[in-house]
PDB file of C-alpha atoms and ligand atoms in Angstrom:
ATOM      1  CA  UNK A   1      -6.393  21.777  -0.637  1.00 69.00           C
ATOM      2  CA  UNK A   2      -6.386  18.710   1.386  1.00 95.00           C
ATOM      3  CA  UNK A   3      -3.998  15.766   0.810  1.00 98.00           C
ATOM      4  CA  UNK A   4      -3.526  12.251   1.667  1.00 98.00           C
ATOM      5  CA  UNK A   5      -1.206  10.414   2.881  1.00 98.00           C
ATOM      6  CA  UNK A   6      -1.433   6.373   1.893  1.00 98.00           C
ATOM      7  CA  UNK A   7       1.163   4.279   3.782  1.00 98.00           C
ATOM      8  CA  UNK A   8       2.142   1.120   3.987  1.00 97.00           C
ATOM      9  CA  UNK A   9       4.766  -1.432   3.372  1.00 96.00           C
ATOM     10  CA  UNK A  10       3.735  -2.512  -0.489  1.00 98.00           C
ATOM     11  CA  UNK A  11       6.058  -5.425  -0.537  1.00 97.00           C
ATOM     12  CA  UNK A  12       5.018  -5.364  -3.565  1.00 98.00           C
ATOM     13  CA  UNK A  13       2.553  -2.792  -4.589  1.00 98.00           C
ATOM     14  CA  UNK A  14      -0.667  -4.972  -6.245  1.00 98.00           C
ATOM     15  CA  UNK A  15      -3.772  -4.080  -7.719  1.00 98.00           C
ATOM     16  CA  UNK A  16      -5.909  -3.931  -3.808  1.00 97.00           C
ATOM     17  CA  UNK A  17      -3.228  -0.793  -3.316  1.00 98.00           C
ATOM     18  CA  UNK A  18      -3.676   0.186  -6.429  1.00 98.00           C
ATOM     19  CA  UNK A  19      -7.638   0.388  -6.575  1.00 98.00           C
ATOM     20  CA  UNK A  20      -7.337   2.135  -2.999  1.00 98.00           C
ATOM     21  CA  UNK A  21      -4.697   4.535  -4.451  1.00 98.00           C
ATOM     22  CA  UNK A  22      -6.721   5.870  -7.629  1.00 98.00           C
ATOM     23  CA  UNK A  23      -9.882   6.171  -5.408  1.00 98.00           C
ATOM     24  CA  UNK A  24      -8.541   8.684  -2.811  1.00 98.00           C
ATOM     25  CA  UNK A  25      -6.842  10.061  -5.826  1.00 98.00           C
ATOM     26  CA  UNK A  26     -10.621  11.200  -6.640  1.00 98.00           C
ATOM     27  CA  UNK A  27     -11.318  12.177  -3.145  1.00 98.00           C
ATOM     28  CA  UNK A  28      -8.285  14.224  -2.386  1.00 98.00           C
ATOM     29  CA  UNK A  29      -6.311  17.077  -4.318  1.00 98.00           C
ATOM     30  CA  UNK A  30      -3.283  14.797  -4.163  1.00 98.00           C
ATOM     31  CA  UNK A  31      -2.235  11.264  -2.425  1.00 98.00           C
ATOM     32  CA  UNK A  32       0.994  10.395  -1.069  1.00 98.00           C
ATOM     33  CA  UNK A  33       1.800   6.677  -1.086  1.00 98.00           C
ATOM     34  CA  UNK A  34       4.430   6.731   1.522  1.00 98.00           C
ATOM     35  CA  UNK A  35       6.817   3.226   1.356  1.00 98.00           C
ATOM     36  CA  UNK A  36       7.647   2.325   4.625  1.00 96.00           C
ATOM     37  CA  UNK A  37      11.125   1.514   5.089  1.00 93.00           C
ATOM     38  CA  UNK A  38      11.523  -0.988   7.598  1.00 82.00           C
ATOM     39  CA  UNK A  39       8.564  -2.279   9.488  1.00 69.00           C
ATOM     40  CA  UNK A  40       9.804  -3.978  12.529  1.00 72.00           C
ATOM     41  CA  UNK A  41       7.273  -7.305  12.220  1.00 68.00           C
ATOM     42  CA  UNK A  42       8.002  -8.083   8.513  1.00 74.00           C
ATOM     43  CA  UNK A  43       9.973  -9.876   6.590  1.00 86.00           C
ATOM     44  CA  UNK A  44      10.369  -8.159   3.636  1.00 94.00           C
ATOM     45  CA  UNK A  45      11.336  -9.372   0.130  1.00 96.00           C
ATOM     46  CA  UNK A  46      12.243  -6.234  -1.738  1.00 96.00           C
ATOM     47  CA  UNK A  47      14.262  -3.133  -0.856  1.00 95.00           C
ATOM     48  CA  UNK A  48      12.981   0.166  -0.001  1.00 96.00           C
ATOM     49  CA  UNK A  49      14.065   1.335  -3.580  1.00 97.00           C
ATOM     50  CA  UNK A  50      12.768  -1.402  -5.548  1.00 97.00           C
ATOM     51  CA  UNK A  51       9.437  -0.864  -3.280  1.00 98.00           C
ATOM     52  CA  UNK A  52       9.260   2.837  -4.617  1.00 98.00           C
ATOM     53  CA  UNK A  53      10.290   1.772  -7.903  1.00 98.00           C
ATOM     54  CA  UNK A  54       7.303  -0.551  -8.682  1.00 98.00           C
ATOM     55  CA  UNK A  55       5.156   1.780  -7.107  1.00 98.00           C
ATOM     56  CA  UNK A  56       5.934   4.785  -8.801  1.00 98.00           C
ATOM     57  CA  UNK A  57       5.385   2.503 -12.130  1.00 98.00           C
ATOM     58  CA  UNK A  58       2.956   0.957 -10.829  1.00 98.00           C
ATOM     59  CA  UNK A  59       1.111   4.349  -9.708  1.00 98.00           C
ATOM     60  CA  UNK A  60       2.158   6.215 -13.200  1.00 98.00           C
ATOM     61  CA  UNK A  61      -1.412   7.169 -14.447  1.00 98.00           C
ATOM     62  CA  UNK A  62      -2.115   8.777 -11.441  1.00 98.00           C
ATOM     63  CA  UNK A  63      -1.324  12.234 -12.054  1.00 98.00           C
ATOM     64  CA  UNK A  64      -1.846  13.896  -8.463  1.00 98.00           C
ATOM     65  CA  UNK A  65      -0.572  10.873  -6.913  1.00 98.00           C
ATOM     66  CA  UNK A  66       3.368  10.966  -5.917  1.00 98.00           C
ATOM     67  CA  UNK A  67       5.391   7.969  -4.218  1.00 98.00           C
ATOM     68  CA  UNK A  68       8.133   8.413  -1.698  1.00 98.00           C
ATOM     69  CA  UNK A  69       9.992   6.332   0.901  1.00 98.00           C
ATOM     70  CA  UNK A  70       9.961   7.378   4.588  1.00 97.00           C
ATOM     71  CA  UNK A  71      11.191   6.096   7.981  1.00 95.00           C
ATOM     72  CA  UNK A  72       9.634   6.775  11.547  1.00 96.00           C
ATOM     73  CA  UNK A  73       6.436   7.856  12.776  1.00 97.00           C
ATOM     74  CA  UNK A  74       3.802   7.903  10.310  1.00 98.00           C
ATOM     75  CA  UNK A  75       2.306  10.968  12.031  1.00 98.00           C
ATOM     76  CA  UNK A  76       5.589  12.746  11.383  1.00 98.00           C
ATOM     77  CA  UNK A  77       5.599  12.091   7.641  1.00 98.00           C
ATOM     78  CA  UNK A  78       1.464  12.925   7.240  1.00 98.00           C
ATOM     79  CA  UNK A  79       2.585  16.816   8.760  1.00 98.00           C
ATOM     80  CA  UNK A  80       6.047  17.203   6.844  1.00 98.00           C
ATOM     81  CA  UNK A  81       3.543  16.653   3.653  1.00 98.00           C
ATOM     82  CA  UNK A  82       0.588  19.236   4.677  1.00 98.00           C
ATOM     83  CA  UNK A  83      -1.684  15.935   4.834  1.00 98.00           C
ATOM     84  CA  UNK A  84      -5.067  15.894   7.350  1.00 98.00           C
ATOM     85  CA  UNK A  85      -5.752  12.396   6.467  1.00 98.00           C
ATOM     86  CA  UNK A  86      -4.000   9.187   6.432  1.00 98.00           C
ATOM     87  CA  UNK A  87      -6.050   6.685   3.739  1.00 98.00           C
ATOM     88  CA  UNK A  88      -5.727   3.193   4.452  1.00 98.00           C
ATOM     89  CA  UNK A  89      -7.697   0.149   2.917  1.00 97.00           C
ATOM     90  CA  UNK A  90      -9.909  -2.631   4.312  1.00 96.00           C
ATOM     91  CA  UNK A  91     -10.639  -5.989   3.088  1.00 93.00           C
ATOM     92  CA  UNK A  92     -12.405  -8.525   5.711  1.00 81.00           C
ATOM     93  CA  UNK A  93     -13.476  -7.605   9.621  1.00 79.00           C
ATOM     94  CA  UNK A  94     -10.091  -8.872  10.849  1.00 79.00           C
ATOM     95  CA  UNK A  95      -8.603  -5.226   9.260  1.00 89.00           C
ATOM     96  CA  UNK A  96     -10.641  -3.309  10.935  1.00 93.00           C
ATOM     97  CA  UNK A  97      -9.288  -4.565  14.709  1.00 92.00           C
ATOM     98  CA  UNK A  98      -5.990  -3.453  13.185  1.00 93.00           C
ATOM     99  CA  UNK A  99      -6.354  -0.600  11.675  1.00 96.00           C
ATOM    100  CA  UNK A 100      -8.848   0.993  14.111  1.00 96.00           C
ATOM    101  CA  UNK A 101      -6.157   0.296  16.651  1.00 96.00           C
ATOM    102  CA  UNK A 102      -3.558   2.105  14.592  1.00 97.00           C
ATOM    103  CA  UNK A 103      -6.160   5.188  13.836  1.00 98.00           C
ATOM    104  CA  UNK A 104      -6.708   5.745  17.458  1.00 98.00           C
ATOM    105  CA  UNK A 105      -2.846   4.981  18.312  1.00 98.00           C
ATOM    106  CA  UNK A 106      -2.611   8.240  15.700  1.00 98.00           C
ATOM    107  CA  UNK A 107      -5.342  10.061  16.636  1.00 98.00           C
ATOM    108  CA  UNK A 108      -4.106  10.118  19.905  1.00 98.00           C
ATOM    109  CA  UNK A 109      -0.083  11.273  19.102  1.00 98.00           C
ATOM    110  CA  UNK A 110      -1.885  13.891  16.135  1.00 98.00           C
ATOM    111  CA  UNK A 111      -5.020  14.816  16.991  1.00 98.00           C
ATOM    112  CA  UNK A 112      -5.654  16.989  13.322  1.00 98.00           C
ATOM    113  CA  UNK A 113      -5.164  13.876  11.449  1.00 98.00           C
ATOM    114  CA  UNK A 114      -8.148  11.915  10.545  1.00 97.00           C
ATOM    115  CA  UNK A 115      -8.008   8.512   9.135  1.00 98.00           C
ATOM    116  CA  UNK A 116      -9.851   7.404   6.240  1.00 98.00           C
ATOM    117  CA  UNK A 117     -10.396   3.960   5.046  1.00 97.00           C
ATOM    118  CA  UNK A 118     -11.340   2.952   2.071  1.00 97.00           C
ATOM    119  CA  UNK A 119     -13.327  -0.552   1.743  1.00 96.00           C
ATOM    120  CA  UNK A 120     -11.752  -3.002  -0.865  1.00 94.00           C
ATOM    121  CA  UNK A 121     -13.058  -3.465  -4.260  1.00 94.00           C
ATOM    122  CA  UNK A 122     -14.665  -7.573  -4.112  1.00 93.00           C
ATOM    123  CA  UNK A 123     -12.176  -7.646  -6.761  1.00 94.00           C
ATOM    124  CA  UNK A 124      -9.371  -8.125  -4.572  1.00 95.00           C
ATOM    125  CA  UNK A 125     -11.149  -8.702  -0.803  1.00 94.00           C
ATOM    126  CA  UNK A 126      -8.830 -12.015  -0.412  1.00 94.00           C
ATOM    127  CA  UNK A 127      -5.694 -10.389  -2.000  1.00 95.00           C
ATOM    128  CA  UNK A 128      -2.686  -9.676   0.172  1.00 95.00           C
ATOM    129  CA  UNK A 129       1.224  -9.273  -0.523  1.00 96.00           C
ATOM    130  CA  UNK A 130       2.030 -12.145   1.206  1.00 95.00           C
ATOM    131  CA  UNK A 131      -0.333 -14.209  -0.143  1.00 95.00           C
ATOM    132  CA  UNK A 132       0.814 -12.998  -3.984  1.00 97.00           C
ATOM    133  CA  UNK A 133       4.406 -13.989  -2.720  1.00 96.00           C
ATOM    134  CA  UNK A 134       3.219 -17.241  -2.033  1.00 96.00           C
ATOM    135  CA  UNK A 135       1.370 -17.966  -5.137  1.00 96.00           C
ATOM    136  CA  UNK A 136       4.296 -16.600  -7.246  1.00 96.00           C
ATOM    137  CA  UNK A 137       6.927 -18.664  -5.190  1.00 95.00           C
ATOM    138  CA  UNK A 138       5.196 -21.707  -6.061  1.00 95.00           C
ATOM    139  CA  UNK A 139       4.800 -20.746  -9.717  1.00 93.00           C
ATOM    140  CA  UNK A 140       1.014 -19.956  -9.999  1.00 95.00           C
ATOM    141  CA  UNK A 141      -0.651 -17.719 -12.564  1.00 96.00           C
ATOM    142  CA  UNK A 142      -0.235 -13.812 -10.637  1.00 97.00           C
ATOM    143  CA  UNK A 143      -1.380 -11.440 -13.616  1.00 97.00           C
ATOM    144  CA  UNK A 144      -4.517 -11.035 -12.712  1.00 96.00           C
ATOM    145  CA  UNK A 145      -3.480  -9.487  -9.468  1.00 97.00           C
ATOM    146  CA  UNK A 146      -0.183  -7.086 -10.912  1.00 98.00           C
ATOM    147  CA  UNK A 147       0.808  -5.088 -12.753  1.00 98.00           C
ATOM    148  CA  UNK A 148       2.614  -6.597 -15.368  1.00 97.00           C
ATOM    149  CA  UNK A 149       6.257  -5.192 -13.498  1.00 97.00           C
ATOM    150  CA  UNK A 150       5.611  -6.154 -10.399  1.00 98.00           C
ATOM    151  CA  UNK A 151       4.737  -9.731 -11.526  1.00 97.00           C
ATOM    152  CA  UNK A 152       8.313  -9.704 -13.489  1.00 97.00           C
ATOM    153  CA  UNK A 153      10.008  -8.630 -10.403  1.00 97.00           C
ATOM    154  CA  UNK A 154       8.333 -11.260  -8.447  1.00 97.00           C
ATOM    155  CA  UNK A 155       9.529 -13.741 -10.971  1.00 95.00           C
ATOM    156  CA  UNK A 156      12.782 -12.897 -11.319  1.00 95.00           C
ATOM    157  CA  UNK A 157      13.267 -12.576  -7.411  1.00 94.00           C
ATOM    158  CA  UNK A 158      11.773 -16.487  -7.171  1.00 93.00           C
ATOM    159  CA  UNK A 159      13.736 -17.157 -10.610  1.00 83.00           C
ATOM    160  CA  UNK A 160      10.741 -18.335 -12.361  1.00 64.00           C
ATOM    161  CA  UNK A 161      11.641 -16.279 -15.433  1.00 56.00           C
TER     162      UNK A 161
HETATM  163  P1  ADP B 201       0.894  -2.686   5.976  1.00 91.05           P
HETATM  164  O1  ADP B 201       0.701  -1.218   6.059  1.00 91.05           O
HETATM  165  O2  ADP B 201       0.208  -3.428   7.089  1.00 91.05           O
HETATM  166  O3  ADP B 201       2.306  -3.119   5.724  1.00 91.05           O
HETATM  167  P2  ADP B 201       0.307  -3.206   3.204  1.00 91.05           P
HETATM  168  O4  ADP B 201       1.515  -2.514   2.743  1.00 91.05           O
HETATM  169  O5  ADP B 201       0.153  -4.633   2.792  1.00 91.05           O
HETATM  170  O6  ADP B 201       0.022  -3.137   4.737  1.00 91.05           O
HETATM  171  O7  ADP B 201      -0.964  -2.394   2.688  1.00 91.05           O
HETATM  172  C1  ADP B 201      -1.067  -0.991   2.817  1.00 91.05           C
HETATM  173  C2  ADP B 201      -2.519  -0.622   2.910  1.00 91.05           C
HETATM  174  O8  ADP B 201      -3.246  -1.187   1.815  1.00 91.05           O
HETATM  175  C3  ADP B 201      -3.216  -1.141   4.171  1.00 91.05           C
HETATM  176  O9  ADP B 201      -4.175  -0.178   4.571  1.00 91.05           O
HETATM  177  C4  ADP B 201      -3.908  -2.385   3.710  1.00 91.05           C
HETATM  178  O10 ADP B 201      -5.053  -2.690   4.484  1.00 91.05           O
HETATM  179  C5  ADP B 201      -4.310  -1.970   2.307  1.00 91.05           C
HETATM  180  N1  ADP B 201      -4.525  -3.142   1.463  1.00 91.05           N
HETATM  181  C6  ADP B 201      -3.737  -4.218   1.313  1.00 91.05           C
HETATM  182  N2  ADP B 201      -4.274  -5.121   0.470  1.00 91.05           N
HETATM  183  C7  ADP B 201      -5.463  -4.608   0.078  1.00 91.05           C
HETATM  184  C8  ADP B 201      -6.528  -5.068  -0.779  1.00 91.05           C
HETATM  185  N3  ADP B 201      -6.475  -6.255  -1.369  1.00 91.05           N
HETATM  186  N4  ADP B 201      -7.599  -4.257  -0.942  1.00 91.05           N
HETATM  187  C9  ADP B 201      -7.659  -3.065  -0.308  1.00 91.05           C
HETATM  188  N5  ADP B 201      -6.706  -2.567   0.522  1.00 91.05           N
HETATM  189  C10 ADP B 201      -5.621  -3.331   0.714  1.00 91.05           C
END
């Protein structure tokens, strides 16, 4: 029964991750969303916990999708799971320099792992965490790109609320 692994940093989940989640949720028997815990170039704005915690809510209607935090080589994780493929998603051209680099960077430490990538719904082509950050920081209108938790948590951590 083959599963997916989905990782990434989802500082804070939003609906492009959320999109990519439900549609390998179709694909596979069962997706992984795997939080990262501390990705060396970031600056994050929310714990590992509260990560997983808006995911999982965030994720809730999914019912073979699960959500769990992890640490170290994403190659690592994908086995301890039983996953052959590692879903990730892609918005404009400039992902796929990245995130071809990082499939053959795994394909070369796991060879059985494939990667699949998802293209983004139009919906949310231009939508990134940082740039929801920004937009919330500065007090604009976020709901159309949140979950209704995630948007609270965003507002509360920028004390707009
Ligand atoms: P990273 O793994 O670089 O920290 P993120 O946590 O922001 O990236 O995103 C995790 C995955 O979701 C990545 O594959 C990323 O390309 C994808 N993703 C992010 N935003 C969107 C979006 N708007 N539409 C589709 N996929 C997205």
């Amino acid at each position: 029964m083959p599963i997916a692994l989905y990782p990434g940093s989802f500082d804070p989940i939003h609906n492009g991750h959320i999109d990519i989640a439900e549609r390998a949720a179709r694909l596979f028997e069962r997706v992984v969303v795997a939080v990262y815990d501390s990705p060396s170039s970031k600056h994050l704005l929310f714990s590992t916990d509260e990560r997983v915690a808006l995911a999982t809510a965030s994720l809730s209607h999914i019912t073979n999708a699960q959500v769990m935090a992890y640490r170290g080589l994403t190659v690592d994780i994908a086995h301890e799971i039983g996953a052959t493929a590692i879903v990730r998603g892609l918005r404009a051209t400039s992902d796929y320099e990245y995130e071809s680099q990082l499939a053959l960077t795994n394909k070369a430490l796991a060879p059985d792992l494939d990667a699949v990538m998802l293209i983004t719904n139009l919906r949310y082509a231009y939508l990134s965490a940082s740039i929801l950050k920004e937009v919330a920081a500065l007090g604009g209108d976020i709901s159309r790109w949140t979950p209704p938790m995630v948007r609270e948590a965003l507002l509360k951590r920028y004390e707009k609320l």
